[in-house]
Amino acid sequence: MSGLGLIAGEGELPLLVARSAADAGLRIIAVALSPSVTPGLSAFADRVYRIGPDRPEDIVGVLSSEGVDQAVMAGKVWKERMFEDGAIRAGVDLCMGDNPARNDDAILRAFVERLEGAGINVREQTEFLGQAIARTGLLASREPDAREWGDILFGFQVAKYIAGADIGQTVVVKNRVVLAVEALEGTDAAILRGGRLGREGAVVVKVSKPAQDMRFDVPTIGKETLRTMHSVGATVLGVEAGKTFIVDIDGVSRLADQMGISIVGL
Amino acid sequence: MSGLGLIAGEGELPLLVARSAADAGLRIIAVALSPSVTPGLSAFADRVYRIGPDRPEDIVGVLSSEGVDQAVMAGKVWKERMFEDGAIRAGVDLCMGDNPARNDDAILRAFVERLEGAGINVREQTEFLGQAIARTGLLASREPDAREWGDILFGFQVAKYIAGADIGQTVVVKNRVVLAVEALEGTDAAILRGGRLGREGAVVVKVSKPAQDMRFDVPTIGKETLRTMHSVGATVLGVEAGKTFIVDIDGVSRLADQMGISIVGL
């Protein structure tokens, strides 16, 4: 019997995917990559395995032996662990073989190849999360002012430049000064650092990579992003329309209104 | 009577410039941009004024009325102050007029134009700091290992990419992963962040901008850079040969040897 393997990182995305796949009548075999993966998965999945990203072969093995012929990846895997955790490093080395590259895309692509080598077709996240994709224009009530619009456009260019080199996908700017560029530390840390340096009114822009593989690592924002911004007085969030997931889009829009934050899809 | 205006930020560079200019028989009028500018300046300068970067017009005015016909800029001015300090923001706005750009280069170029408009020719820092420029090759005893060499070359490319967009000039990498990219927070903060994420063995690379104006903002390293690296276990410092100042080059080399840090000029 075939089914869908759900390789689940942290955050709310895996649950949204599971619900959507279950609605479509798919049998779901979930692999939770860390103990803090949302426990609600078991409501939608036939079985939930806990296998860390340090054991890529076991993930492929379990899905194979469950007779799964397609899979989807969703949720965050903290990149910092690659350095903190010797076991994860070894898992990455196992996937990569002689390839010296260790950037996200290369690692994830190698993992996808392992899955496909085992006859498991990896599907795009968007197939399960269509309604959550950011559209163009204002995504909350507050309209940016002239200075903010200038910074949104400037920040979009800088973010695309950074993403093009696979460095990170988020920048924080103000008055056309780059306050923070995300690298391994992640989006929230970059927002906090840049927002503090810029004081009130920083603009956060998050974009996709130029050749974004929609099977993994799609830029995602949610209420937590807004709370982080609010804590440092950042006032605008720019996201790339058509290529960014917004988890609980109505709730995010309401929270942005309460906080006086503009959200713009570009 | 003509003379040299020394516009002095923080760090040891202004003192080195002052000593070299005094040796060349120049009369020196120093403008200290902050109270923490090295007090030794008065040993070499005819006069030391204290004028903050929030008063660019006063700096030009004082140098003019002292009959100065040439100037040199040296030392750090903390960029974060641009946002923290309303007065500095106003000073920058005054210099920039209608120009919306607020990146370092644009601001410094506008300030240089003010000086030149007042008949003060701005000279390159290298004219006074020739012996302090990094040369190609190993600048301390320890040779990088194979992994480190790979990261030095990877980091150099990434740093040049970042510098090309006037974002920052320093990156921290390990195993070809970008751990940190410097933006407004400065070199030391980027080294600390990246070094902590990478654990032992991170590689720090600092480069010039593709069109580095040697009149200002020349990349500079010193013992403090090594101490910051040592505190997070970073093991290699790569710098751009011919375009980086090393303050107290013999002392830096000795300290690197004690700490087991490689320094490479590329």
Short mmCIF file of C-alpha atoms in Angstrom, two decimals:
data_model
loop_
_atom_site.label_atom_id
_atom_site.label_comp_id
_atom_site.label_asym_id
_atom_site.label_seq_id
_atom_site.Cartn_x
_atom_site.Cartn_y
_atom_site.Cartn_z
CA MET A 1 0.00 0.00 0.00
CA SER A 2 1.49 3.34 -1.02
CA GLY A 3 1.40 6.54 0.99
CA LEU A 4 3.03 9.89 1.71
CA GLY A 5 6.15 10.22 3.83
CA LEU A 6 6.13 13.47 5.80
CA ILE A 7 9.63 14.43 6.91
CA ALA A 8 8.81 16.92 9.62
CA GLY A 9 10.99 19.63 11.16
CA GLU A 10 9.86 22.17 13.73
CA GLY A 11 7.15 24.80 13.53
CA GLU A 12 3.54 24.60 12.37
CA LEU A 13 4.15 23.79 8.73
CA PRO A 14 4.28 19.97 9.10
CA LEU A 15 0.86 19.98 10.76
CA LEU A 16 -0.63 22.08 7.96
CA VAL A 17 0.84 19.68 5.38
CA ALA A 18 -0.44 16.66 7.30
CA ARG A 19 -3.96 18.06 7.53
CA SER A 20 -4.02 18.93 3.84
CA ALA A 21 -2.65 15.52 2.82
CA ALA A 22 -5.10 13.73 5.10
CA ASP A 23 -7.98 15.74 3.58
CA ALA A 24 -6.78 14.50 0.19
CA GLY A 25 -7.14 10.94 1.48
CA LEU A 26 -3.44 10.09 1.65
CA ARG A 27 -2.05 7.59 4.13
CA ILE A 28 0.69 9.47 6.03
CA ILE A 29 3.89 8.09 7.52
CA ALA A 30 5.59 10.88 9.46
CA VAL A 31 9.24 11.12 10.45
CA ALA A 32 9.73 13.67 13.23
CA LEU A 33 13.27 15.03 13.06
CA SER A 34 13.40 16.28 16.65
CA PRO A 35 11.54 15.69 19.91
CA SER A 36 9.98 19.16 19.73
CA VAL A 37 8.22 18.49 16.46
CA THR A 38 4.56 19.31 16.91
CA PRO A 39 2.85 16.38 18.66
CA GLY A 40 -0.44 16.92 16.79
CA LEU A 41 1.00 14.99 13.85
CA SER A 42 -0.24 11.70 15.23
CA ALA A 43 -3.84 12.83 14.66
CA PHE A 44 -3.23 12.70 10.91
CA ALA A 45 -0.46 10.15 10.49
CA ASP A 46 -0.76 6.37 10.45
CA ARG A 47 2.55 6.22 12.21
CA VAL A 48 5.05 8.73 13.60
CA TYR A 49 8.73 7.75 13.77
CA ARG A 50 11.32 9.83 15.60
CA ILE A 51 14.57 9.80 13.63
CA GLY A 52 17.10 12.63 13.86
CA PRO A 53 18.77 14.31 10.87
CA ASP A 54 21.95 12.51 11.97
CA ARG A 55 20.47 9.29 10.51
CA PRO A 56 19.51 10.08 6.90
CA GLU A 57 19.87 6.42 5.88
CA ASP A 58 17.36 5.35 8.54
CA ILE A 59 14.83 7.91 7.34
CA VAL A 60 15.07 6.55 3.80
CA GLY A 61 15.00 2.99 5.16
CA VAL A 62 11.88 3.46 7.27
CA LEU A 63 9.93 5.15 4.50
CA SER A 64 10.97 2.42 2.05
CA SER A 65 9.96 -0.39 4.34
CA GLU A 66 6.61 1.34 4.95
CA GLY A 67 6.05 1.12 1.19
CA VAL A 68 5.92 4.90 0.78
CA ASP A 69 6.34 6.06 -2.83
CA GLN A 70 6.21 9.83 -2.34
CA ALA A 71 7.37 12.23 0.34
CA VAL A 72 7.24 15.87 1.34
CA MET A 73 9.58 17.79 3.62
CA ALA A 74 8.26 20.57 5.86
CA GLY A 75 9.35 22.48 8.92
CA LYS A 76 12.54 23.93 10.30
CA VAL A 77 15.75 22.04 10.95
CA TRP A 78 18.16 24.23 12.89
CA LYS A 79 21.25 24.62 10.78
CA GLU A 80 23.39 25.49 13.79
CA ARG A 81 23.14 21.86 14.86
CA MET A 82 25.37 20.96 11.93
CA PHE A 83 28.27 22.33 13.96
CA GLU A 84 27.08 21.65 17.48
CA ASP A 85 26.33 18.04 16.97
CA GLY A 86 29.00 15.62 15.78
CA ALA A 87 26.39 12.99 14.89
CA ILE A 88 24.56 15.37 12.56
CA ARG A 89 27.86 16.33 10.97
CA ALA A 90 28.55 12.66 10.36
CA GLY A 91 25.07 12.25 8.86
CA VAL A 92 25.71 15.15 6.51
CA ASP A 93 29.09 13.70 5.55
CA LEU A 94 27.41 10.40 4.80
CA CYS A 95 24.94 12.09 2.46
CA MET A 96 27.54 14.25 0.75
CA GLY A 97 30.29 11.70 0.14
CA ASP A 98 33.19 13.39 -1.69
CA ASN A 99 31.26 16.59 -2.42
CA PRO A 100 33.01 19.34 -0.39
CA ALA A 101 29.97 21.69 -0.46
CA ARG A 102 28.09 22.00 2.81
CA ASN A 103 25.50 24.67 2.01
CA ASP A 104 21.83 23.92 2.69
CA ASP A 105 20.86 23.40 -0.88
CA ALA A 106 23.62 20.93 -1.62
CA ILE A 107 22.86 18.90 1.52
CA LEU A 108 19.12 18.83 0.94
CA ARG A 109 19.55 18.00 -2.73
CA ALA A 110 21.81 15.08 -1.82
CA PHE A 111 19.19 13.86 0.64
CA VAL A 112 16.43 14.19 -1.97
CA GLU A 113 18.58 12.11 -4.32
CA ARG A 114 18.82 9.38 -1.69
CA LEU A 115 15.04 9.33 -1.35
CA GLU A 116 14.52 9.25 -5.10
CA GLY A 117 17.15 6.51 -5.39
CA ALA A 118 14.89 4.46 -3.10
CA GLY A 119 11.90 5.05 -5.40
CA ILE A 120 10.40 7.81 -3.27
CA ASN A 121 9.33 10.84 -5.30
CA VAL A 122 9.75 14.14 -3.38
CA ARG A 123 6.85 16.53 -3.94
CA GLU A 124 6.76 20.32 -3.56
CA GLN A 125 5.49 21.78 -0.29
CA THR A 126 3.23 24.13 -2.24
CA GLU A 127 1.09 21.21 -3.42
CA PHE A 128 -0.13 20.89 0.16
CA LEU A 129 -0.03 24.52 1.24
CA GLY A 130 -1.53 26.45 -1.65
CA GLN A 131 -3.68 28.80 0.44
CA ALA A 132 -0.72 29.78 2.63
CA ILE A 133 1.34 31.41 -0.15
CA ALA A 134 1.84 35.18 0.15
CA ARG A 135 0.15 37.23 -2.56
CA THR A 136 1.29 40.61 -3.93
CA GLY A 137 0.37 43.84 -2.14
CA LEU A 138 -0.57 44.78 1.39
CA LEU A 139 -1.11 41.69 3.56
CA ALA A 140 -2.17 43.67 6.64
CA SER A 141 -3.93 47.01 7.08
CA ARG A 142 -1.08 49.40 7.78
CA GLU A 143 0.45 51.04 4.71
CA PRO A 144 4.23 51.70 4.80
CA ASP A 145 5.30 55.35 4.68
CA ALA A 146 7.63 56.77 2.01
CA ARG A 147 10.85 56.02 3.89
CA GLU A 148 9.69 52.48 4.57
CA TRP A 149 8.79 51.90 0.89
CA GLY A 150 12.30 53.00 -0.09
CA ASP A 151 13.75 50.58 2.44
CA ILE A 152 11.50 47.72 1.29
CA LEU A 153 12.74 48.05 -2.30
CA PHE A 154 16.37 48.49 -1.20
CA GLY A 155 16.08 45.54 1.20
CA PHE A 156 14.52 43.36 -1.48
CA GLN A 157 17.53 43.92 -3.75
CA VAL A 158 20.01 43.21 -0.98
CA ALA A 159 18.13 40.10 0.15
CA LYS A 160 18.02 38.73 -3.39
CA TYR A 161 21.76 39.37 -3.71
CA ILE A 162 22.48 37.49 -0.47
CA ALA A 163 20.11 34.67 -1.35
CA GLY A 164 21.77 34.37 -4.75
CA ALA A 165 25.00 33.32 -3.05
CA ASP A 166 23.15 30.90 -0.74
CA ILE A 167 24.24 32.90 2.31
CA GLY A 168 20.80 33.56 3.81
CA GLN A 169 17.39 34.86 2.82
CA THR A 170 16.68 37.67 5.29
CA VAL A 171 18.04 41.19 5.67
CA VAL A 172 17.17 44.03 8.02
CA VAL A 173 17.57 47.59 6.69
CA LYS A 174 16.76 51.17 7.63
CA ASN A 175 17.44 54.42 5.77
CA ARG A 176 19.13 52.29 3.08
CA VAL A 177 21.71 50.99 5.54
CA VAL A 178 22.06 47.20 5.89
CA LEU A 179 21.63 46.55 9.61
CA ALA A 180 21.85 42.76 9.52
CA VAL A 181 22.37 39.95 7.03
CA GLU A 182 21.23 36.48 7.97
CA ALA A 183 23.73 33.63 7.70
CA LEU A 184 23.75 30.48 9.82
CA GLU A 185 22.16 32.11 12.89
CA GLY A 186 18.67 32.14 11.37
CA THR A 187 15.94 34.68 10.72
CA ASP A 188 14.89 35.53 14.26
CA ALA A 189 18.46 36.20 15.44
CA ALA A 190 19.08 38.43 12.41
CA ILE A 191 15.84 40.36 13.07
CA LEU A 192 16.77 40.88 16.72
CA ARG A 193 20.31 42.05 15.92
CA GLY A 194 19.33 44.39 13.10
CA GLY A 195 16.22 45.70 14.84
CA ARG A 196 18.21 46.63 17.94
CA LEU A 197 20.87 48.44 15.90
CA GLY A 198 18.28 50.35 13.89
CA ARG A 199 16.11 51.30 16.83
CA GLU A 200 12.45 51.99 15.99
CA GLY A 201 11.32 51.46 12.40
CA ALA A 202 13.58 48.77 10.92
CA VAL A 203 12.38 46.98 7.78
CA VAL A 204 12.73 43.19 7.49
CA VAL A 205 12.77 41.55 4.06
CA LYS A 206 12.69 37.80 3.47
CA VAL A 207 12.95 36.29 0.00
CA SER A 208 13.39 32.99 -1.80
CA LYS A 209 16.59 31.88 -3.46
CA PRO A 210 16.83 32.70 -7.19
CA ALA A 211 16.48 28.98 -7.97
CA GLN A 212 14.31 28.10 -4.98
CA ASP A 213 13.61 24.39 -4.85
CA MET A 214 10.00 24.27 -3.66
CA ARG A 215 10.60 20.79 -2.26
CA PHE A 216 12.56 22.20 0.68
CA ASP A 217 13.45 25.31 2.63
CA VAL A 218 10.68 27.55 1.31
CA PRO A 219 10.76 30.90 3.17
CA THR A 220 8.11 30.88 5.89
CA ILE A 221 6.79 33.51 8.25
CA GLY A 222 4.26 33.38 11.03
CA LYS A 223 3.15 35.02 14.26
CA GLU A 224 6.54 34.31 15.84
CA THR A 225 8.22 36.42 13.14
CA LEU A 226 5.92 39.32 14.01
CA ARG A 227 6.51 38.92 17.76
CA THR A 228 10.29 39.00 17.20
CA MET A 229 9.94 42.14 15.07
CA HIS A 230 7.65 43.79 17.60
CA SER A 231 10.14 43.16 20.42
CA VAL A 232 12.70 45.39 18.65
CA GLY A 233 10.29 47.94 17.18
CA ALA A 234 10.63 46.80 13.55
CA THR A 235 7.68 48.12 11.55
CA VAL A 236 7.64 46.47 8.13
CA LEU A 237 7.90 42.89 6.88
CA GLY A 238 8.47 42.43 3.15
CA VAL A 239 8.09 38.94 1.69
CA GLU A 240 8.40 37.54 -1.79
CA ALA A 241 4.93 36.98 -3.22
CA GLY A 242 4.22 33.56 -4.68
CA LYS A 243 7.24 32.03 -2.93
CA THR A 244 6.69 32.56 0.80
CA PHE A 245 4.47 30.58 3.16
CA ILE A 246 2.48 32.46 5.75
CA VAL A 247 1.36 30.11 8.50
CA ASP A 248 -2.17 31.07 9.64
CA ILE A 249 -2.47 33.95 7.22
CA ASP A 250 -5.59 35.45 8.86
CA GLY A 251 -4.12 35.29 12.34
CA VAL A 252 -0.85 36.83 11.10
CA SER A 253 -2.73 39.68 9.45
CA ARG A 254 -4.76 40.39 12.61
CA LEU A 255 -1.66 40.31 14.82
CA ALA A 256 0.17 42.67 12.44
CA ASP A 257 -2.74 45.10 12.70
CA GLN A 258 -2.64 44.99 16.49
CA MET A 259 1.13 45.62 16.45
CA GLY A 260 1.01 48.34 13.79
CA ILE A 261 3.26 46.31 11.50
CA SER A 262 2.96 46.49 7.70
CA ILE A 263 3.28 43.28 5.69
CA VAL A 264 3.97 43.64 1.99
CA GLY A 265 4.10 40.92 -0.67
CA LEU A 266 6.51 41.87 -3.45
CA MET B 1 51.30 78.23 7.38
CA SER B 2 49.97 75.01 5.88
CA GLY B 3 49.71 71.68 7.64
CA LEU B 4 48.01 68.27 7.82
CA GLY B 5 44.57 67.83 9.31
CA LEU B 6 44.26 64.44 11.03
CA ILE B 7 40.62 63.42 11.43
CA ALA B 8 40.95 60.75 14.08
CA GLY B 9 38.57 57.97 15.03
CA GLU B 10 39.21 55.25 17.58
CA GLY B 11 41.95 52.61 17.68
CA GLU B 12 45.69 52.87 17.21
CA LEU B 13 45.76 53.92 13.57
CA PRO B 14 45.54 57.71 14.17
CA LEU B 15 48.61 57.59 16.42
CA LEU B 16 50.60 55.68 13.78
CA VAL B 17 49.59 58.24 11.15
CA ALA B 18 50.48 61.13 13.47
CA ARG B 19 53.91 59.68 14.23
CA SER B 20 54.65 59.07 10.56
CA ALA B 21 53.46 62.56 9.54
CA ALA B 22 55.44 64.19 12.36
CA ASP B 23 58.54 62.27 11.23
CA ALA B 24 57.98 63.75 7.77
CA GLY B 25 58.08 67.21 9.35
CA LEU B 26 54.39 68.05 8.91
CA ARG B 27 52.55 70.38 11.27
CA ILE B 28 49.54 68.38 12.50
CA ILE B 29 46.11 69.69 13.49
CA ALA B 30 44.12 66.77 14.91
CA VAL B 31 40.35 66.49 15.20
CA ALA B 32 39.40 63.76 17.68
CA LEU B 33 35.94 62.42 16.79
CA SER B 34 35.19 60.94 20.21
CA PRO B 35 36.43 61.31 23.79
CA SER B 36 38.00 57.85 23.66
CA VAL B 37 40.33 58.73 20.80
CA THR B 38 43.86 57.86 21.86
CA PRO B 39 45.22 60.66 24.08
CA GLY B 40 48.82 60.23 22.80
CA LEU B 41 47.89 62.36 19.78
CA SER B 42 48.85 65.57 21.55
CA ALA B 43 52.51 64.44 21.56
CA PHE B 44 52.56 64.82 17.78
CA ALA B 45 49.88 67.42 17.03
CA ASP B 46 50.17 71.18 17.31
CA ARG B 47 46.61 71.22 18.46
CA VAL B 48 43.90 68.62 19.20
CA TYR B 49 40.24 69.63 18.77
CA ARG B 50 37.38 67.45 19.98
CA ILE B 51 34.52 67.61 17.48
CA GLY B 52 32.01 64.79 17.07
CA PRO B 53 30.92 63.32 13.73
CA ASP B 54 27.59 65.05 14.34
CA ARG B 55 29.26 68.37 13.38
CA PRO B 56 30.86 67.82 9.96
CA GLU B 57 30.67 71.54 9.15
CA ASP B 58 32.66 72.42 12.27
CA ILE B 59 35.38 69.92 11.36
CA VAL B 60 35.78 71.53 7.96
CA GLY B 61 35.58 75.01 9.53
CA VAL B 62 38.27 74.38 12.13
CA LEU B 63 40.70 72.87 9.64
CA SER B 64 40.10 75.76 7.25
CA SER B 65 40.67 78.40 9.87
CA GLU B 66 43.86 76.62 10.94
CA GLY B 67 45.09 77.07 7.36
CA VAL B 68 45.29 73.33 6.75
CA ASP B 69 45.52 72.42 3.04
CA GLN B 70 45.61 68.64 3.30
CA ALA B 71 43.99 66.07 5.53
CA VAL B 72 43.97 62.35 6.29
CA MET B 73 41.28 60.29 7.98
CA ALA B 74 42.19 57.36 10.22
CA GLY B 75 40.58 55.26 12.93
CA LYS B 76 37.20 53.73 13.62
CA VAL B 77 33.91 55.58 13.80
CA TRP B 78 31.23 53.29 15.13
CA LYS B 79 28.57 53.04 12.49
CA GLU B 80 25.93 51.96 14.98
CA ARG B 81 25.95 55.52 16.32
CA MET B 82 24.28 56.63 13.12
CA PHE B 83 21.08 55.16 14.50
CA GLU B 84 21.59 55.56 18.22
CA ASP B 85 22.41 59.21 18.09
CA GLY B 86 19.99 61.73 16.60
CA ALA B 87 22.70 64.39 16.38
CA ILE B 88 24.94 62.16 14.25
CA ARG B 89 21.97 61.34 12.04
CA ALA B 90 21.38 65.05 11.57
CA GLY B 91 25.07 65.54 10.74
CA VAL B 92 24.87 62.82 8.13
CA ASP B 93 21.71 64.34 6.69
CA LEU B 94 23.47 67.68 6.46
CA CYS B 95 26.34 66.14 4.49
CA MET B 96 24.09 64.11 2.21
CA GLY B 97 21.48 66.71 1.27
CA ASP B 98 18.97 65.15 -1.13
CA ASN B 99 21.02 61.99 -1.71
CA PRO B 100 18.95 59.13 -0.24
CA ALA B 101 21.96 56.78 0.08
CA ARG B 102 23.22 56.23 3.61
CA ASN B 103 25.93 53.63 3.10
CA ASP B 104 29.42 54.31 4.48
CA ASP B 105 31.02 55.06 1.18
CA ALA B 106 28.41 57.58 0.14
CA ILE B 107 28.59 59.39 3.48
CA LEU B 108 32.37 59.49 3.59
CA ARG B 109 32.61 60.58 -0.03
CA ALA B 110 30.20 63.43 0.65
CA PHE B 111 32.32 64.48 3.63
CA VAL B 112 35.52 64.32 1.53
CA GLU B 113 33.81 66.56 -1.03
CA ARG B 114 33.08 69.10 1.70
CA LEU B 115 36.74 69.11 2.72
CA GLU B 116 37.92 69.46 -0.86
CA GLY B 117 35.39 72.22 -1.46
CA ALA B 118 37.17 74.10 1.35
CA GLY B 119 40.52 73.64 -0.41
CA ILE B 120 41.63 70.72 1.77
CA ASN B 121 43.06 67.83 -0.23
CA VAL B 122 42.33 64.42 1.34
CA ARG B 123 45.31 62.05 1.14
CA GLU B 124 45.36 58.25 1.26
CA GLN B 125 46.03 56.58 4.60
CA THR B 126 48.62 54.35 2.94
CA GLU B 127 50.92 57.33 2.38
CA PHE B 128 51.48 57.40 6.12
CA LEU B 129 51.19 53.69 6.91
CA GLY B 130 53.22 51.96 4.21
CA GLN B 131 54.96 49.45 6.50
CA ALA B 132 51.68 48.37 8.04
CA ILE B 133 50.15 46.94 4.86
CA ALA B 134 49.63 43.16 4.78
CA ARG B 135 51.80 41.31 2.27
CA THR B 136 50.96 38.05 0.49
CA GLY B 137 51.59 34.71 2.20
CA LEU B 138 51.86 33.51 5.77
CA LEU B 139 51.98 36.43 8.20
CA ALA B 140 52.47 34.24 11.29
CA SER B 141 54.17 30.87 11.80
CA ARG B 142 51.26 28.45 11.81
CA GLU B 143 50.31 27.03 8.40
CA PRO B 144 46.58 26.39 7.78
CA ASP B 145 45.57 22.76 7.20
CA ALA B 146 43.79 21.53 4.07
CA ARG B 147 40.27 22.15 5.40
CA GLU B 148 41.26 25.65 6.50
CA TRP B 149 42.80 26.46 3.10
CA GLY B 150 39.55 25.45 1.43
CA ASP B 151 37.64 27.70 3.80
CA ILE B 152 40.03 30.61 3.28
CA LEU B 153 39.45 30.55 -0.48
CA PHE B 154 35.69 30.04 -0.09
CA GLY B 155 35.54 32.84 2.52
CA PHE B 156 37.52 35.18 0.32
CA GLN B 157 35.00 34.78 -2.49
CA VAL B 158 32.04 35.31 -0.17
CA ALA B 159 33.66 38.33 1.50
CA LYS B 160 34.39 39.95 -1.87
CA TYR B 161 30.78 39.35 -2.89
CA ILE B 162 29.48 41.00 0.28
CA ALA B 163 31.95 43.88 0.04
CA GLY B 164 30.91 44.43 -3.58
CA ALA B 165 27.43 45.35 -2.40
CA ASP B 166 28.83 47.61 0.35
CA ILE B 167 27.21 45.41 3.00
CA GLY B 168 30.33 44.63 5.06
CA GLN B 169 33.85 43.35 4.61
CA THR B 170 34.13 40.39 6.97
CA VAL B 171 32.76 36.85 6.87
CA VAL B 172 33.21 33.84 9.12
CA VAL B 173 33.08 30.40 7.50
CA LYS B 174 33.74 26.77 8.31
CA ASN B 175 33.43 23.65 6.14
CA ARG B 176 32.24 25.96 3.34
CA VAL B 177 29.25 27.11 5.38
CA VAL B 178 28.81 30.86 5.92
CA LEU B 179 28.54 31.25 9.69
CA ALA B 180 28.33 35.05 9.84
CA VAL B 181 28.24 38.02 7.50
CA GLU B 182 29.18 41.42 8.87
CA ALA B 183 26.75 44.29 8.34
CA LEU B 184 26.33 47.28 10.66
CA GLU B 185 27.33 45.42 13.82
CA GLY B 186 31.04 45.49 12.97
CA THR B 187 33.86 42.99 12.63
CA ASP B 188 34.26 41.89 16.24
CA ALA B 189 30.55 41.15 16.71
CA ALA B 190 30.50 39.14 13.47
CA ILE B 191 33.59 37.15 14.56
CA LEU B 192 32.01 36.38 17.95
CA ARG B 193 28.70 35.29 16.42
CA GLY B 194 30.19 33.15 13.68
CA GLY B 195 32.94 31.70 15.86
CA ARG B 196 30.42 30.56 18.48
CA LEU B 197 28.19 28.92 15.87
CA GLY B 198 31.12 27.14 14.22
CA ARG B 199 32.72 25.96 17.44
CA GLU B 200 36.48 25.34 17.24
CA GLY B 201 38.23 26.12 13.96
CA ALA B 202 36.26 28.90 12.28
CA VAL B 203 37.98 30.90 9.54
CA VAL B 204 37.66 34.70 9.46
CA VAL B 205 38.22 36.58 6.20
CA LYS B 206 38.38 40.36 5.90
CA VAL B 207 38.75 42.12 2.55
CA SER B 208 38.61 45.54 0.93
CA LYS B 209 35.75 46.78 -1.20
CA PRO B 210 36.19 46.21 -4.94
CA ALA B 211 36.65 49.97 -5.40
CA GLN B 212 38.25 50.63 -2.03
CA ASP B 213 38.89 54.34 -1.52
CA MET B 214 42.22 54.33 0.32
CA ARG B 215 41.34 57.71 1.83
CA PHE B 216 38.92 56.11 4.27
CA ASP B 217 37.69 52.89 5.78
CA VAL B 218 40.68 50.72 4.84
CA PRO B 219 40.28 47.26 6.43
CA THR B 220 42.40 47.09 9.57
CA ILE B 221 43.29 44.29 11.95
CA GLY B 222 45.29 44.22 15.16
CA LYS B 223 45.80 42.35 18.38
CA GLU B 224 42.17 42.95 19.38
CA THR B 225 41.04 41.05 16.28
CA LEU B 226 43.16 38.08 17.35
CA ARG B 227 41.89 38.24 20.95
CA THR B 228 38.30 38.20 19.70
CA MET B 229 39.05 35.22 17.47
CA HIS B 230 40.87 33.39 20.25
CA SER B 231 37.90 33.82 22.61
CA VAL B 232 35.72 31.74 20.25
CA GLY B 233 38.36 29.28 19.06
CA ALA B 234 38.67 30.68 15.53
CA THR B 235 41.95 29.47 14.01
CA VAL B 236 42.57 31.38 10.78
CA LEU B 237 42.51 35.02 9.75
CA GLY B 238 42.64 35.75 6.02
CA VAL B 239 43.23 39.34 4.89
CA GLU B 240 43.56 40.98 1.52
CA ALA B 241 47.23 41.61 0.78
CA GLY B 242 48.15 45.14 -0.30
CA LYS B 243 44.86 46.55 1.01
CA THR B 244 44.73 45.76 4.72
CA PHE B 245 46.47 47.55 7.57
CA ILE B 246 47.97 45.49 10.35
CA VAL B 247 48.56 47.64 13.40
CA ASP B 248 51.85 46.59 15.09
CA ILE B 249 52.59 43.90 12.58
CA ASP B 250 55.39 42.25 14.64
CA GLY B 251 53.32 42.20 17.81
CA VAL B 252 50.33 40.76 15.90
CA SER B 253 52.49 38.02 14.42
CA ARG B 254 53.93 37.09 17.83
CA LEU B 255 50.48 37.02 19.44
CA ALA B 256 49.14 34.84 16.61
CA ASP B 257 51.98 32.37 17.22
CA GLN B 258 51.18 32.24 20.93
CA MET B 259 47.50 31.63 20.17
CA GLY B 260 48.12 29.09 17.39
CA ILE B 261 46.29 31.27 14.88
CA SER B 262 47.25 31.36 11.19
CA ILE B 263 47.29 34.70 9.39
CA VAL B 264 47.27 34.61 5.62
CA GLY B 265 47.61 37.50 3.16
CA LEU B 266 45.74 36.75 -0.08
#
